[in-house]
N, CA, C and O atoms as a DFTB+ gen file, in Angstrom:
404 C
 N C O
     1  1      32.207      85.993     116.864
     2  2      31.997      85.037     117.162
     3  2      32.641      84.505     119.521
     4  3      33.579      83.722     119.670
     5  1      32.261      84.825     120.201
     6  2      32.019      85.191     121.549
     7  2      33.695      84.734     121.714
     8  3      34.766      85.316     121.889
     9  1      33.352      83.741     121.592
    10  2      35.657      83.595     122.025
    11  2      36.079      84.373     121.930
    12  3      36.981      84.563     122.745
    13  1      35.717      85.914     120.483
    14  2      36.168      86.876     120.075
    15  2      35.631      88.367     120.221
    16  3      35.651      89.111     119.241
    17  1      35.069      88.871     121.663
    18  2      34.309      89.547     121.431
    19  2      34.447      90.883     120.732
    20  3      33.452      91.536     120.417
    21  1      35.988      91.385     120.431
    22  2      36.664      92.764     119.953
    23  2      37.596      92.006     118.906
    24  3      38.765      92.345     118.725
    25  1      36.817      90.667     118.049
    26  2      37.108      89.762     116.593
    27  2      38.596      89.990     117.185
    28  3      38.957      90.359     118.303
    29  1      39.534      89.535     115.700
    30  2      40.644      88.963     115.741
    31  2      41.514      89.269     113.841
    32  3      41.171      89.620     112.713
    33  1      42.290      88.997     114.313
    34  2      43.095      88.413     113.137
    35  2      43.800      87.008     112.566
    36  3      44.674      86.262     113.008
    37  1      43.050      87.027     111.466
    38  2      43.636      85.447     111.264
    39  2      44.221      85.670     110.074
    40  3      44.125      86.509     109.178
    41  1      45.192      84.184     110.415
    42  2      46.174      83.677     109.032
    43  2      46.284      82.385     108.336
    44  3      47.201      81.672     108.742
    45  1      45.717      82.024     107.590
    46  2      45.731      80.346     106.796
    47  2      46.703      80.335     106.293
    48  3      46.861      81.340     105.600
    49  1      47.657      79.538     106.278
    50  2      48.656      78.294     105.580
    51  2      49.083      77.213     105.153
    52  3      49.695      76.393     105.839
    53  1      48.839      77.111     104.115
    54  2      49.397      76.138     103.489
    55  2      50.714      76.354     102.639
    56  3      50.935      77.122     101.703
    57  1      51.598      75.331     103.337
    58  2      52.936      75.069     102.506
    59  2      52.792      74.614     101.796
    60  3      52.015      73.706     102.089
    61  1      53.262      74.558     100.004
    62  2      52.971      74.761      99.275
    63  2      54.125      73.530      98.884
    64  3      53.783      72.602      98.151
    65  1      56.143      73.658      99.696
    66  2      56.831      72.841      99.693
    67  2      58.380      73.675     100.326
    68  3      58.065      74.219     101.385
    69  1      59.253      73.822     100.143
    70  2      60.085      73.513     100.926
    71  2      60.548      75.449     101.036
    72  3      61.010      76.130     101.951
    73  1      60.177      75.729      99.766
    74  2      60.098      77.250      99.628
    75  2      59.598      78.121      99.450
    76  3      60.212      79.179      99.589
    77  1      58.165      78.124      99.034
    78  2      57.029      78.275      98.726
    79  2      55.305      77.837      99.864
    80  3      54.704      76.792     100.112
    81  1      55.089      79.458     100.288
    82  2      53.788      78.908     101.321
    83  2      52.451      79.996     100.507
    84  3      52.596      81.167     100.160
    85  1      51.502      79.348     100.409
    86  2      50.742      80.351     100.380
    87  2      49.801      81.274     101.680
    88  3      50.433      81.239     102.735
    89  1      48.795      81.867     101.771
    90  2      48.680      82.493     102.997
    91  2      46.741      83.388     102.583
    92  3      46.465      84.279     101.781
    93  1      46.108      82.843     103.262
    94  2      45.179      83.987     103.297
    95  2      45.044      85.175     104.965
    96  3      45.555      85.067     106.080
    97  1      44.088      86.237     104.333
    98  2      43.877      86.592     105.785
    99  2      43.494      87.367     105.846
   100  3      43.528      88.125     104.877
   101  1      42.842      87.738     107.055
   102  2      40.902      88.252     107.431
   103  2      42.344      89.377     108.810
   104  3      43.341      89.192     109.508
   105  1      41.324      90.511     108.348
   106  2      42.528      91.458     109.619
   107  2      40.782      91.911     110.063
   108  3      39.816      92.125     109.330
   109  1      40.900      91.929     111.379
   110  2      39.953      92.713     111.876
   111  2      39.337      94.088     111.491
   112  3      38.106      94.102     111.489
   113  1      39.903      95.125     111.200
   114  2      39.670      96.449     110.900
   115  2      38.861      95.714     109.916
   116  3      37.705      95.302     110.015
   117  1      40.045      95.598     108.545
   118  2      39.585      95.202     106.942
   119  2      38.830      94.216     106.588
   120  3      38.042      94.252     105.643
   121  1      39.039      93.198     107.382
   122  2      38.123      92.031     106.596
   123  2      39.216      91.413     105.680
   124  3      40.416      91.683     105.619
   125  1      38.500      90.538     105.005
   126  2      39.034      90.148     103.858
   127  2      40.298      91.678     103.740
   128  3      40.173      92.864     104.042
   129  1      41.891      90.561     102.931
   130  2      43.139      91.035     103.416
   131  2      43.524      90.280     101.594
   132  3      43.483      89.082     101.311
   133  1      43.897      91.524     100.567
   134  2      44.632      90.402     100.023
   135  2      46.290      90.249      99.570
   136  3      46.848      89.713      98.613
   137  1      46.834      91.108     100.932
   138  2      48.359      90.925     100.824
   139  2      48.395      91.233     102.294
   140  3      47.465      91.572     103.026
   141  1      49.852      91.015     102.615
   142  2      50.549      91.616     103.506
   143  2      51.236      91.445     104.063
   144  3      51.339      90.526     104.875
   145  1      52.010      92.338     103.803
   146  2      53.105      92.293     104.934
   147  2      54.349      91.739     105.739
   148  3      55.458      91.315     105.415
   149  1      53.270      92.042     107.650
   150  2      53.293      91.284     108.294
   151  2      53.261      90.527     108.354
   152  3      54.257      89.803     108.340
   153  1      51.509      89.945     108.520
   154  2      51.455      88.395     107.882
   155  2      52.287      87.640     107.338
   156  3      52.453      86.544     107.872
   157  1      53.134      87.998     106.021
   158  2      54.024      87.091     105.381
   159  2      55.068      87.243     105.639
   160  3      55.950      87.211     104.781
   161  1      55.365      87.518     107.264
   162  2      57.193      87.236     107.495
   163  2      56.233      86.886     108.855
   164  3      57.191      86.582     109.565
   165  1      55.117      86.709     109.710
   166  2      54.862      85.981     110.723
   167  2      55.171      84.620     109.973
   168  3      56.181      83.919     110.023
   169  1      53.777      84.430     109.133
   170  2      53.625      82.378     108.967
   171  2      54.863      81.923     107.998
   172  3      54.895      80.694     107.927
   173  1      55.980      82.612     107.165
   174  2      57.472      82.543     107.079
   175  2      57.591      82.418     107.857
   176  3      57.057      81.316     107.983
   177  1      58.117      82.807     109.256
   178  2      58.949      82.536     110.332
   179  2      58.371      81.102     111.263
   180  3      59.149      80.358     111.861
   181  1      56.964      80.926     111.235
   182  2      56.579      79.713     111.703
   183  2      56.715      78.404     111.074
   184  3      56.938      77.339     111.649
   185  1      56.525      78.648     109.584
   186  2      57.088      77.793     108.427
   187  2      57.974      77.471     108.820
   188  3      57.963      76.564     109.653
   189  1      59.000      77.983     108.463
   190  2      60.264      77.830     109.083
   191  2      60.635      77.492     111.095
   192  3      61.632      76.869     111.459
   193  1      60.006      77.840     111.687
   194  2      60.113      77.142     113.265
   195  2      60.368      75.826     113.577
   196  3      61.053      75.162     114.355
   197  1      59.209      75.631     112.293
   198  2      58.409      74.627     113.304
   199  2      58.815      73.018     111.359
   200  3      58.291      72.036     110.832
   201  1      60.157      74.017     111.203
   202  2      61.331      73.157     110.475
   203  2      60.183      73.184     108.916
   204  3      60.880      72.812     107.971
   205  1      58.948      73.451     108.508
   206  2      58.221      73.108     107.211
   207  2      59.042      74.014     105.856
   208  3      58.927      73.663     104.681
   209  1      59.728      75.017     106.232
   210  2      60.424      75.674     105.616
   211  2      61.545      75.728     105.726
   212  3      62.038      75.689     106.854
   213  1      62.549      75.865     104.285
   214  2      63.882      76.625     104.421
   215  2      63.774      78.344     104.425
   216  3      62.774      79.056     104.332
   217  1      64.856      78.615     104.535
   218  2      64.868      80.133     105.218
   219  2      64.418      80.977     104.181
   220  3      63.964      82.071     104.517
   221  1      64.453      80.709     103.100
   222  2      63.937      81.539     101.970
   223  2      62.931      80.869     101.610
   224  3      63.106      79.705     101.251
   225  1      61.318      81.575     101.618
   226  2      59.814      81.721     101.688
   227  2      59.348      82.490     100.423
   228  3      59.041      83.681     100.453
   229  1      59.310      81.471      98.958
   230  2      58.047      82.688      98.784
   231  2      56.546      82.482      98.857
   232  3      55.911      81.632      98.233
   233  1      55.923      83.653      99.966
   234  2      54.664      84.012      99.701
   235  2      53.657      83.794      99.185
   236  3      54.138      83.829      98.052
   237  1      52.763      83.615      99.032
   238  2      51.709      83.879      97.970
   239  2      50.215      83.397      98.777
   240  3      49.653      82.575      99.500
   241  1      50.075      85.235      97.622
   242  2      48.679      85.514      98.062
   243  2      47.774      86.330      97.424
   244  3      48.354      87.204      96.781
   245  1      46.158      86.399      97.331
   246  2      46.131      87.103      96.082
   247  2      46.035      87.948      95.737
   248  3      45.246      88.147      94.813
   249  1      47.126      89.395      96.524
   250  2      47.571      89.699      96.352
   251  2      48.669      89.749      95.556
   252  3      48.980      90.660      94.789
   253  1      49.279      88.669      95.782
   254  2      50.964      88.933      94.978
   255  2      51.884      87.958      95.888
   256  3      51.673      87.471      96.999
   257  1      52.798      87.872      95.153
   258  2      53.598      87.456      95.641
   259  2      55.292      87.859      96.575
   260  3      55.846      88.766      95.955
   261  1      56.047      87.459      97.682
   262  2      56.842      88.176      98.528
   263  2      57.433      87.531      98.522
   264  3      57.251      86.457      97.950
   265  1      58.646      87.900      99.272
   266  2      60.390      86.382      99.205
   267  2      60.569      87.148     100.471
   268  3      60.454      88.366     100.599
   269  1      60.872      86.253     101.410
   270  2      60.749      86.531     102.402
   271  2      62.235      85.536     102.951
   272  3      62.300      84.361     102.588
   273  1      63.520      86.232     103.956
   274  2      64.031      85.546     104.485
   275  2      64.323      85.463     105.909
   276  3      64.171      86.543     106.481
   277  1      64.754      84.351     106.760
   278  2      65.005      83.868     107.956
   279  2      65.800      84.077     108.149
   280  3      66.529      83.512     107.334
   281  1      66.417      84.699     108.901
   282  2      67.999      84.335     109.343
   283  2      67.775      83.497     110.861
   284  3      66.774      83.325     111.556
   285  1      69.091      83.107     110.997
   286  2      69.295      82.435     112.070
   287  2      68.450      82.521     113.269
   288  3      67.620      81.754     113.757
   289  1      69.031      84.015     113.700
   290  2      68.785      84.988     115.406
   291  2      66.923      85.259     114.691
   292  3      66.077      85.401     115.573
   293  1      66.511      85.303     113.514
   294  2      64.764      85.464     113.205
   295  2      64.721      86.865     113.208
   296  3      63.931      87.417     113.973
   297  1      65.424      87.508     112.494
   298  2      65.653      88.993     111.765
   299  2      65.139      88.490     110.357
   300  3      65.397      87.373     109.909
   301  1      64.233      89.636     109.588
   302  2      63.479      88.505     108.180
   303  2      63.405      89.925     108.021
   304  3      63.062      90.967     108.579
   305  1      63.913      89.428     106.945
   306  2      64.194      90.414     105.128
   307  2      62.478      90.225     104.403
   308  3      61.758      89.229     104.467
   309  1      62.261      91.238     103.895
   310  2      60.714      91.645     103.194
   311  2      61.429      92.026     101.854
   312  3      62.317      92.878     101.828
   313  1      60.882      91.170     100.436
   314  2      61.143      91.546      99.886
   315  2      60.168      91.116      98.284
   316  3      60.096      89.914      98.028
   317  1      59.428      92.183      97.231
   318  2      59.080      91.868      96.350
   319  2      58.889      93.665      96.001
   320  3      59.337      94.712      96.468
   321  1      57.699      93.147      94.611
   322  2      57.769      95.030      93.916
   323  2      56.420      95.653      94.614
   324  3      55.387      95.236      95.136
   325  1      57.081      96.963      94.294
   326  2      56.534      98.167      94.950
   327  2      55.232      98.792      93.646
   328  3      55.784      99.213      92.629
   329  1      53.831      98.860      93.624
   330  2      53.179      99.512      93.301
   331  2      52.421     100.412      93.719
   332  3      52.126     100.463      94.913
   333  1      52.016     101.187      92.936
   334  2      51.429     102.812      93.353
   335  2      49.990     102.598      93.163
   336  3      49.286     102.106      92.281
   337  1      49.771     103.252      94.531
   338  2      47.742     102.401      94.001
   339  2      47.192     103.586      94.218
   340  3      45.994     103.304      94.214
   341  1      47.297     105.045      94.456
   342  2      46.900     106.037      94.219
   343  2      47.967     107.322      94.582
   344  3      49.178     107.203      94.767
   345  1      47.441     108.159      94.614
   346  2      47.775     109.566      94.513
   347  2      47.011     110.972      96.018
   348  3      45.823     110.885      96.328
   349  1      47.990     112.137      96.738
   350  2      46.829     112.762      96.773
   351  2      48.029     114.534      96.447
   352  3      48.918     114.828      95.648
   353  1      47.445     115.124      97.402
   354  2      48.094     116.266      97.454
   355  2      47.796     116.409      99.566
   356  3      46.778     115.879     100.010
   357  1      48.337     116.808     100.116
   358  2      48.513     117.061     101.217
   359  2      48.189     118.303     102.083
   360  3      47.238     117.775     102.658
   361  1      48.232     119.347     102.538
   362  2      47.889     120.765     102.546
   363  2      48.636     120.578     103.236
   364  3      48.611     119.566     103.936
   365  1      50.056     121.921     103.342
   366  2      50.847     121.653     104.859
   367  2      49.567     122.066     105.812
   368  3      50.018     122.159     106.954
   369  1      48.454     122.290     105.810
   370  2      48.036     122.733     107.229
   371  2      48.161     121.569     108.260
   372  3      48.274     121.619     109.485
   373  1      48.091     120.209     107.171
   374  2      47.484     118.566     108.448
   375  2      48.896     118.744     109.092
   376  3      49.041     117.887     109.963
   377  1      50.232     119.738     108.944
   378  2      51.349     119.089     109.160
   379  2      51.969     119.940     110.686
   380  3      52.866     119.585     111.452
   381  1      51.011     121.256     110.722
   382  2      51.456     122.126     111.729
   383  2      51.097     121.597     112.805
   384  3      49.919     121.284     112.636
   385  1      51.412     121.316     113.798
   386  2      51.406     121.292     114.999
   387  2      50.322     122.171     116.099
   388  3      49.505     121.703     116.893
   389  1      50.545     123.100     115.906
   390  2      49.632     123.652     116.229
   391  2      48.705     124.106     116.349
   392  3      48.221     125.018     117.019
   393  1      48.089     122.707     114.896
   394  2      45.983     123.586     114.251
   395  2      45.788     122.025     114.823
   396  3      44.680     121.695     115.246
   397  1      47.076     120.928     114.824
   398  2      46.898     119.348     114.921
   399  2      46.160     119.410     116.123
   400  3      46.303     120.160     117.089
   401  1      45.051     118.173     115.835
   402  2      44.133     118.150     117.408
   403  2      44.835     117.084     118.520
   404  3      44.340     116.944     119.639
């Protein structure tokens, strides 16, 4: 769209009840995204700030669920499962600051 010449990140949120929301995420560098911790925190904070949700919010995304706690000072805690998505071996040369560009 002409208003976003460098594209944009977008999150769509649906408030399901006082304790849960659903979000969909589009990231400009990746496209449609199944899950995002930072998007979950932002959406839960906005829902709480607007009085639409309590401070403990379950955020449902196509990639899974994450639990967000929004404190009075708006510090945020995120809890959810951890899943290995891949493994790799890194050559120690990659960490050598003298050969890194």
